[in-house]
Every structure is written in structure tokens, then in C-alpha cells.
Amino acid sequence: MPRIAYVNGKYKTHLRANVHIEDRGFQFADGVYEVIYIYNERFIDIEMHLDRLNRSLRELDISWPVTRRALNIIIGEVVRRNRVKNGNIYIQITRGSSGRDFSYPANLRPSLIIYARKTIKDTIKRSIKGHKVVSKPDIRWKRCDIKTVSLLPAVLAKQAAIELGAIEAWLVDEEGMVTEGTSSNVWIITFDNELITRPANNTILSGVTRKTVLELSREMGLIIKERAFSLSEAKLSKEAFCTSSTALVKPIVQIDMDKVGNGKVGPLTRALIKNYFNYIENFI
Ligand code: PLP
């Protein structure tokens, strides 16, 4: 069955789903995106994703290509046509196409591209597996709070991580503080059982999974500190994990050459994974 994507008003097979060569997304990475997790045919935290999409568009002065209601309908249709029960939906909106020029004309029609990807259904068992990350300098711009398609520093850092046998690169700023992963938010648990994650400001993307995990942690009665932490503190922590809509809650047991805690997935991370699965199982 060929995969079907939505491109500017039409449903097309991936082979025919093209954008114009002067699309500003292609020319200048002048666009934004969202990735939503699909579990048991439900779009996890979709409203939070669409709120963030709205914010990204507003920050870049790009208008909505269709109404939010219409977007919801198209998302459902793409998933239906591709028969995705578990996977992800990708939404990309660019400023549109116009003759190449850094500046842009007023009232450009934004481009809307939506496609879906099937994945094997996640399970708690497979999620409770420890992974390695490596640290890389954070060379990104100062508006990481906007989910733009301008992802080159993340691409390079992630590739370097994979080549080193890691699943993710944790990005470190000039002060030695960890900002986030290339496509995930990062967390540590101290030996005092405090859950630490960097506050959501312009240096990180405010993750939807981050928000949900914060909420679940509050419900669990954990002591939560939203503060920056250094790479050395992370390496000396008891537990660590990262979160994203595709990785969910992913335990980290090694950072560079250093083991985190005893090198095994810790009890609080396990509990959070279980609670996250409980959340997505019951998500309506
Ligand atoms: N940080 C970055 C840079 C990301 O690209 C992502 C997701 O792609 C995240 C954090 C996690 O965000 P979310 O939980 O909304 O998927």
C-alpha cells in the first residue's frame, strides 16, 4: 500500500507529494513543524502540540494555512488513509513559496505538509532499557523555543552520537550546562531523589512530553526542581532520562564514558515510565 501524504490541499502518494523548489522551507528552513505520537489510534497530547504549533507560527509571523479545526480533520484523514494505529504524524508549515529573497512578501500562502509513519507499538518492557548518550557542544541559535525545521546543528550532533554507539547527543552550552538533547528534553535524579530538568526558556524546546512528565511527577509527589544542571552533575547523578513524543521516557545509563548511578535503570525512572504508559493507555 503506497503511503499517502497531504500537501497543500491534496492527498498524494509520497512519490508525487512534492513542494515547489522555491518553497521557503526548502530554501531557507523558513518553517515550523510538530510531531505527534499516535498510540492505539489516539493522538497523544494533540491539543498541546497544536498550541505549540500556534506559538511557533506566531513567533515567526507565519499564518495558519487552514483553521485548527480543518487541520484536525486532515490529520485524522492522513492517519486513516495510511492505516496508522501506532506511530507518528508529522505536520510541517512553511512560509510558502516566492521568488528567492531573504525578505518575504506580505500575505504569502503558507505551505502545509502532513504525513504519517507507522511504528511498532511501544511497550513498558521495551521502554525500560538503558541507553547511552554523548555530550556535544550546543551550537544552535538563541530561539530554541520555536520548533523550526532549521535543524542542522541537531542533525550533525545526532549523527555524531549514532556513530559513537549512542542514541542521542546531550547538548552543552558554553557554561558547561546541559540544555537538551538534539530532539528530546533531559532530566536527572539526584541522590537526594530530586527530579531536575532545565526550565523552559529560549534555550530549549518546551516539550509536550516534558509537560506531561512534570504533571505525572507532581502527582507522584516527587520533589521537582526546574533548574539548569551541568554535564558533570549529570554524570554524578543517580538516574537520568530524556523525553520526547517519539522516544517517550527513555532511560539513560551512560553519558560519554561515565555510568549514571550504578549503570542500571533506576526505580524512579521505571516508575515514571509505568505512569507514562498508564497515561497514554487512558488518553482520550
Ligand atoms: N527538544 C527538542 C530540540 C526537540 O526537537 C524535541 C522533539 O522533537 C523535544 C525537545 C521534545 O519535545 P516533545 O516532547 O514535544 O516531543
Short mmCIF file of C-alpha atoms and ligand atoms in Angstrom, two decimals:
data_model
loop_
_atom_site.label_atom_id
_atom_site.label_comp_id
_atom_site.label_asym_id
_atom_site.label_seq_id
_atom_site.Cartn_x
_atom_site.Cartn_y
_atom_site.Cartn_z
CA MET A 1 0.00 0.00 0.00
CA PRO A 2 1.62 3.33 -1.01
CA ARG A 3 1.96 5.91 1.74
CA ILE A 4 -0.26 8.95 1.37
CA ALA A 5 0.73 12.48 2.35
CA TYR A 6 -1.23 15.71 2.38
CA VAL A 7 0.44 18.58 0.50
CA ASN A 8 -1.25 21.95 0.09
CA GLY A 9 -4.82 20.76 -0.27
CA LYS A 10 -4.24 17.38 -1.93
CA TYR A 11 -3.68 13.80 -0.77
CA LYS A 12 -0.88 12.25 -2.81
CA THR A 13 1.36 9.22 -2.76
CA HIS A 14 4.78 10.03 -1.31
CA LEU A 15 6.26 9.66 -4.79
CA ARG A 16 4.10 12.52 -6.04
CA ALA A 17 3.98 14.59 -2.87
CA ASN A 18 6.23 17.48 -3.88
CA VAL A 19 6.81 21.05 -2.82
CA HIS A 20 7.87 23.89 -5.08
CA ILE A 21 11.64 24.41 -5.45
CA GLU A 22 11.16 27.98 -4.24
CA ASP A 23 9.31 26.92 -1.13
CA ARG A 24 10.91 28.92 1.66
CA GLY A 25 11.03 25.82 3.84
CA PHE A 26 13.32 24.19 1.30
CA GLN A 27 15.31 27.38 0.54
CA PHE A 28 15.73 28.90 4.00
CA ALA A 29 14.34 26.42 6.55
CA ASP A 30 11.66 29.11 6.95
CA GLY A 31 9.03 26.97 8.61
CA VAL A 32 7.89 25.09 11.68
CA TYR A 33 6.77 21.56 12.47
CA GLU A 34 5.17 19.28 15.01
CA VAL A 35 5.43 15.55 15.64
CA ILE A 36 2.53 13.88 17.42
CA TYR A 37 2.67 10.39 18.89
CA ILE A 38 -0.11 8.00 17.91
CA TYR A 39 -0.88 5.23 20.40
CA ASN A 40 -3.86 2.93 19.97
CA GLU A 41 -5.15 5.31 17.26
CA ARG A 42 -5.16 8.24 19.69
CA PHE A 43 -3.19 11.43 19.16
CA ILE A 44 -1.37 11.85 22.44
CA ASP A 45 -1.47 15.41 23.80
CA ILE A 46 -2.65 16.75 20.42
CA GLU A 47 -4.07 19.98 21.85
CA MET A 48 -0.74 20.84 23.49
CA HIS A 49 1.04 20.15 20.20
CA LEU A 50 -1.35 22.40 18.29
CA ASP A 51 -0.97 25.12 20.93
CA ARG A 52 2.81 24.94 20.49
CA LEU A 53 2.39 24.99 16.69
CA ASN A 54 0.29 28.11 17.08
CA ARG A 55 3.02 29.72 19.19
CA SER A 56 5.81 28.76 16.74
CA LEU A 57 3.80 30.23 13.85
CA ARG A 58 3.07 33.41 15.78
CA GLU A 59 6.72 33.90 16.76
CA LEU A 60 7.74 33.68 13.09
CA ASP A 61 4.81 35.71 11.76
CA ILE A 62 3.51 32.82 9.63
CA SER A 63 -0.25 32.49 9.38
CA TRP A 64 -2.24 29.26 9.77
CA PRO A 65 -2.67 27.67 6.31
CA VAL A 66 -6.05 26.21 7.37
CA THR A 67 -8.13 26.55 10.51
CA ARG A 68 -7.22 24.46 13.54
CA ARG A 69 -10.44 22.51 13.08
CA ALA A 70 -9.58 21.74 9.45
CA LEU A 71 -6.07 20.73 10.49
CA ASN A 72 -7.54 18.23 12.94
CA ILE A 73 -9.66 16.75 10.16
CA ILE A 74 -6.69 16.48 7.75
CA ILE A 75 -4.55 14.82 10.44
CA GLY A 76 -7.29 12.24 11.02
CA GLU A 77 -7.64 11.65 7.29
CA VAL A 78 -3.88 11.12 6.74
CA VAL A 79 -3.80 8.61 9.57
CA ARG A 80 -6.91 6.85 8.26
CA ARG A 81 -5.58 6.63 4.69
CA ASN A 82 -2.28 5.21 5.94
CA ARG A 83 -3.98 2.88 8.44
CA VAL A 84 -1.69 4.01 11.25
CA LYS A 85 -2.65 2.62 14.64
CA ASN A 86 0.68 3.27 16.34
CA GLY A 87 3.25 5.73 15.04
CA ASN A 88 3.68 9.43 14.46
CA ILE A 89 2.15 12.22 12.49
CA TYR A 90 4.36 14.98 11.08
CA ILE A 91 2.95 18.42 10.39
CA GLN A 92 5.10 20.96 8.60
CA ILE A 93 4.13 24.51 7.80
CA THR A 94 6.43 26.79 5.83
CA ARG A 95 6.02 30.44 4.97
CA GLY A 96 5.17 29.40 1.41
CA SER A 97 6.92 29.83 -1.93
CA SER A 98 8.05 33.03 -3.61
CA GLY A 99 10.99 34.24 -5.72
CA ARG A 100 14.20 33.70 -3.79
CA ASP A 101 14.81 36.60 -1.43
CA PHE A 102 15.59 36.60 2.29
CA SER A 103 12.80 39.09 2.89
CA TYR A 104 9.29 37.88 2.17
CA PRO A 105 6.22 39.41 0.59
CA ALA A 106 3.16 40.08 2.73
CA ASN A 107 0.24 37.65 2.51
CA LEU A 108 2.24 34.69 1.24
CA ARG A 109 0.18 31.48 1.32
CA PRO A 110 1.85 29.09 3.78
CA SER A 111 2.55 25.51 2.70
CA LEU A 112 1.11 22.64 4.71
CA ILE A 113 2.57 19.16 4.56
CA ILE A 114 1.30 16.28 6.68
CA TYR A 115 2.41 12.69 6.65
CA ALA A 116 2.30 9.73 9.00
CA ARG A 117 4.63 6.94 9.94
CA LYS A 118 3.79 3.56 11.43
CA THR A 119 5.90 2.19 14.26
CA ILE A 120 5.83 -0.98 16.32
CA LYS A 121 3.60 -0.39 19.33
CA ASP A 122 5.68 0.71 22.32
CA THR A 123 5.60 -1.40 25.46
CA ILE A 124 6.75 -0.77 29.02
CA LYS A 125 9.09 -3.74 28.74
CA ARG A 126 10.90 -2.37 25.70
CA SER A 127 10.95 1.13 27.18
CA ILE A 128 12.73 0.01 30.34
CA LYS A 129 16.08 -0.41 28.65
CA GLY A 130 19.09 1.75 29.45
CA HIS A 131 20.77 3.78 26.73
CA LYS A 132 23.97 5.71 26.21
CA VAL A 133 24.22 9.37 25.24
CA VAL A 134 27.22 11.50 24.37
CA SER A 135 27.75 15.19 25.03
CA LYS A 136 28.22 17.69 22.21
CA PRO A 137 28.53 21.48 22.19
CA ASP A 138 25.22 23.28 21.71
CA ILE A 139 25.89 25.42 18.62
CA ARG A 140 22.23 26.29 17.92
CA TRP A 141 20.62 29.73 17.72
CA LYS A 142 19.04 31.61 20.63
CA ARG A 143 15.40 30.76 19.83
CA CYS A 144 15.31 27.03 20.53
CA ASP A 145 11.83 27.57 22.00
CA ILE A 146 10.50 27.74 18.43
CA LYS A 147 10.07 24.36 16.77
CA THR A 148 11.57 25.32 13.41
CA VAL A 149 12.63 22.99 10.61
CA SER A 150 16.08 24.59 10.83
CA LEU A 151 17.71 21.53 12.41
CA LEU A 152 21.24 21.31 11.04
CA PRO A 153 23.14 21.52 14.38
CA ALA A 154 20.82 18.80 15.72
CA VAL A 155 21.37 16.66 12.62
CA LEU A 156 25.16 16.85 12.98
CA ALA A 157 25.17 16.18 16.72
CA LYS A 158 22.75 13.26 16.40
CA GLN A 159 24.80 11.71 13.59
CA ALA A 160 27.96 12.01 15.69
CA ALA A 161 26.12 10.35 18.60
CA ILE A 162 24.94 7.43 16.46
CA GLU A 163 28.46 6.93 15.10
CA LEU A 164 29.66 6.68 18.72
CA GLY A 165 27.08 3.99 19.52
CA ALA A 166 24.81 6.36 21.47
CA ILE A 167 21.11 7.03 20.94
CA GLU A 168 21.20 10.78 21.50
CA ALA A 169 23.55 13.73 21.99
CA TRP A 170 23.08 15.89 25.06
CA LEU A 171 23.90 19.46 24.12
CA VAL A 172 26.09 21.51 26.42
CA ASP A 173 26.24 25.32 26.46
CA GLU A 174 29.35 27.50 26.89
CA GLU A 175 28.97 27.42 30.70
CA GLY A 176 29.07 23.62 30.73
CA MET A 177 25.33 23.32 31.41
CA VAL A 178 23.23 20.73 29.59
CA THR A 179 20.49 22.38 27.54
CA GLU A 180 18.62 19.44 25.99
CA GLY A 181 19.04 16.54 23.59
CA THR A 182 19.01 17.02 19.81
CA SER A 183 15.34 16.01 19.82
CA SER A 184 14.48 15.46 23.48
CA ASN A 185 14.36 17.16 26.86
CA VAL A 186 16.76 15.95 29.51
CA TRP A 187 16.29 15.06 33.16
CA ILE A 188 18.39 13.84 36.06
CA ILE A 189 17.53 12.48 39.51
CA THR A 190 19.95 13.36 42.29
CA PHE A 191 21.00 11.08 45.17
CA ASP A 192 18.51 13.11 47.28
CA ASN A 193 15.78 11.86 44.88
CA GLU A 194 15.18 15.32 43.43
CA LEU A 195 13.99 15.41 39.85
CA ILE A 196 15.86 18.10 37.92
CA THR A 197 15.09 19.50 34.49
CA ARG A 198 16.11 22.73 32.82
CA PRO A 199 13.46 25.47 32.92
CA ALA A 200 11.65 26.05 29.63
CA ASN A 201 13.12 29.26 28.23
CA ASN A 202 14.62 30.30 24.88
CA THR A 203 17.46 27.75 25.22
CA ILE A 204 15.25 24.67 24.89
CA LEU A 205 12.09 23.48 23.24
CA SER A 206 9.30 23.28 25.77
CA GLY A 207 8.49 19.61 25.21
CA VAL A 208 4.94 18.37 25.34
CA THR A 209 6.19 15.12 26.90
CA ARG A 210 8.18 17.25 29.37
CA LYS A 211 4.95 18.96 30.46
CA THR A 212 3.12 15.66 30.84
CA VAL A 213 6.00 14.07 32.76
CA LEU A 214 6.16 17.12 35.05
CA GLU A 215 2.46 16.70 35.76
CA LEU A 216 2.83 12.95 36.42
CA SER A 217 5.83 13.63 38.70
CA ARG A 218 3.77 16.12 40.69
CA GLU A 219 1.04 13.51 41.08
CA MET A 220 3.69 11.03 42.28
CA GLY A 221 4.75 13.55 44.92
CA LEU A 222 8.31 13.84 43.61
CA ILE A 223 10.44 16.82 44.56
CA ILE A 224 10.85 18.71 41.29
CA LYS A 225 13.43 21.41 40.64
CA GLU A 226 13.27 23.22 37.31
CA ARG A 227 16.86 24.43 37.14
CA ALA A 228 19.86 24.11 34.86
CA PHE A 229 22.36 21.33 35.60
CA SER A 230 25.91 20.86 34.39
CA LEU A 231 27.31 17.95 32.43
CA SER A 232 29.44 16.99 35.46
CA GLU A 233 26.36 17.00 37.71
CA ALA A 234 24.55 14.78 35.20
CA LYS A 235 27.44 12.33 35.19
CA LEU A 236 27.34 12.18 39.00
CA SER A 237 23.55 11.81 39.19
CA LYS A 238 21.65 8.74 40.37
CA GLU A 239 19.33 8.39 37.39
CA ALA A 240 18.86 10.15 34.07
CA PHE A 241 16.40 10.04 31.22
CA CYS A 242 15.17 12.02 28.25
CA THR A 243 11.67 12.65 26.98
CA SER A 244 10.07 13.28 23.61
CA SER A 245 6.98 12.38 21.63
CA THR A 246 8.92 9.71 19.75
CA ALA A 247 11.27 8.45 22.49
CA LEU A 248 8.63 8.78 25.28
CA VAL A 249 10.53 8.40 28.59
CA LYS A 250 13.95 6.95 27.71
CA PRO A 251 16.33 5.86 30.49
CA ILE A 252 19.95 6.96 30.16
CA VAL A 253 22.56 4.84 31.95
CA GLN A 254 25.74 6.19 30.38
CA ILE A 255 26.90 9.70 29.45
CA ASP A 256 30.09 9.69 27.37
CA MET A 257 32.35 7.18 29.17
CA ASP A 258 30.65 7.61 32.56
CA LYS A 259 28.00 5.39 34.07
CA VAL A 260 24.97 7.14 35.56
CA GLY A 261 24.41 5.85 39.11
CA ASN A 262 25.04 2.12 39.13
CA GLY A 263 24.69 1.92 35.34
CA LYS A 264 21.21 0.38 35.55
CA VAL A 265 17.76 1.86 35.00
CA GLY A 266 16.75 3.33 38.37
CA PRO A 267 13.47 2.94 40.30
CA LEU A 268 12.11 6.47 39.77
CA THR A 269 12.69 6.29 36.01
CA ARG A 270 10.92 2.91 35.97
CA ALA A 271 8.01 4.34 37.94
CA LEU A 272 7.76 7.31 35.57
CA ILE A 273 7.76 5.02 32.53
CA LYS A 274 4.96 2.95 34.05
CA ASN A 275 2.94 6.06 34.84
CA TYR A 276 3.54 7.48 31.38
CA PHE A 277 2.21 4.28 29.81
CA ASN A 278 -0.76 4.40 32.13
CA TYR A 279 -1.33 7.98 30.90
CA ILE A 280 -1.22 7.07 27.19
CA GLU A 281 -3.28 3.92 27.70
CA ASN A 282 -6.05 6.04 29.20
CA PHE A 283 -5.66 9.07 26.93
CA ILE A 284 -8.90 10.08 25.26
N1 PLP B 1 13.75 19.28 22.36
C1 PLP B 1 13.93 19.26 21.03
C2 PLP B 1 15.05 20.06 20.45
C3 PLP B 1 13.09 18.51 20.21
O1 PLP B 1 13.28 18.51 18.88
C4 PLP B 1 12.05 17.75 20.80
C5 PLP B 1 11.15 16.95 19.98
O2 PLP B 1 11.35 16.76 18.82
C6 PLP B 1 11.90 17.80 22.18
C7 PLP B 1 12.75 18.59 22.94
C8 PLP B 1 10.80 17.03 22.87
O3 PLP B 1 9.57 17.64 22.60
P1 PLP B 1 8.20 16.81 22.62
O4 PLP B 1 8.14 16.15 23.95
O5 PLP B 1 7.17 17.84 22.45
O6 PLP B 1 8.27 15.82 21.50
#
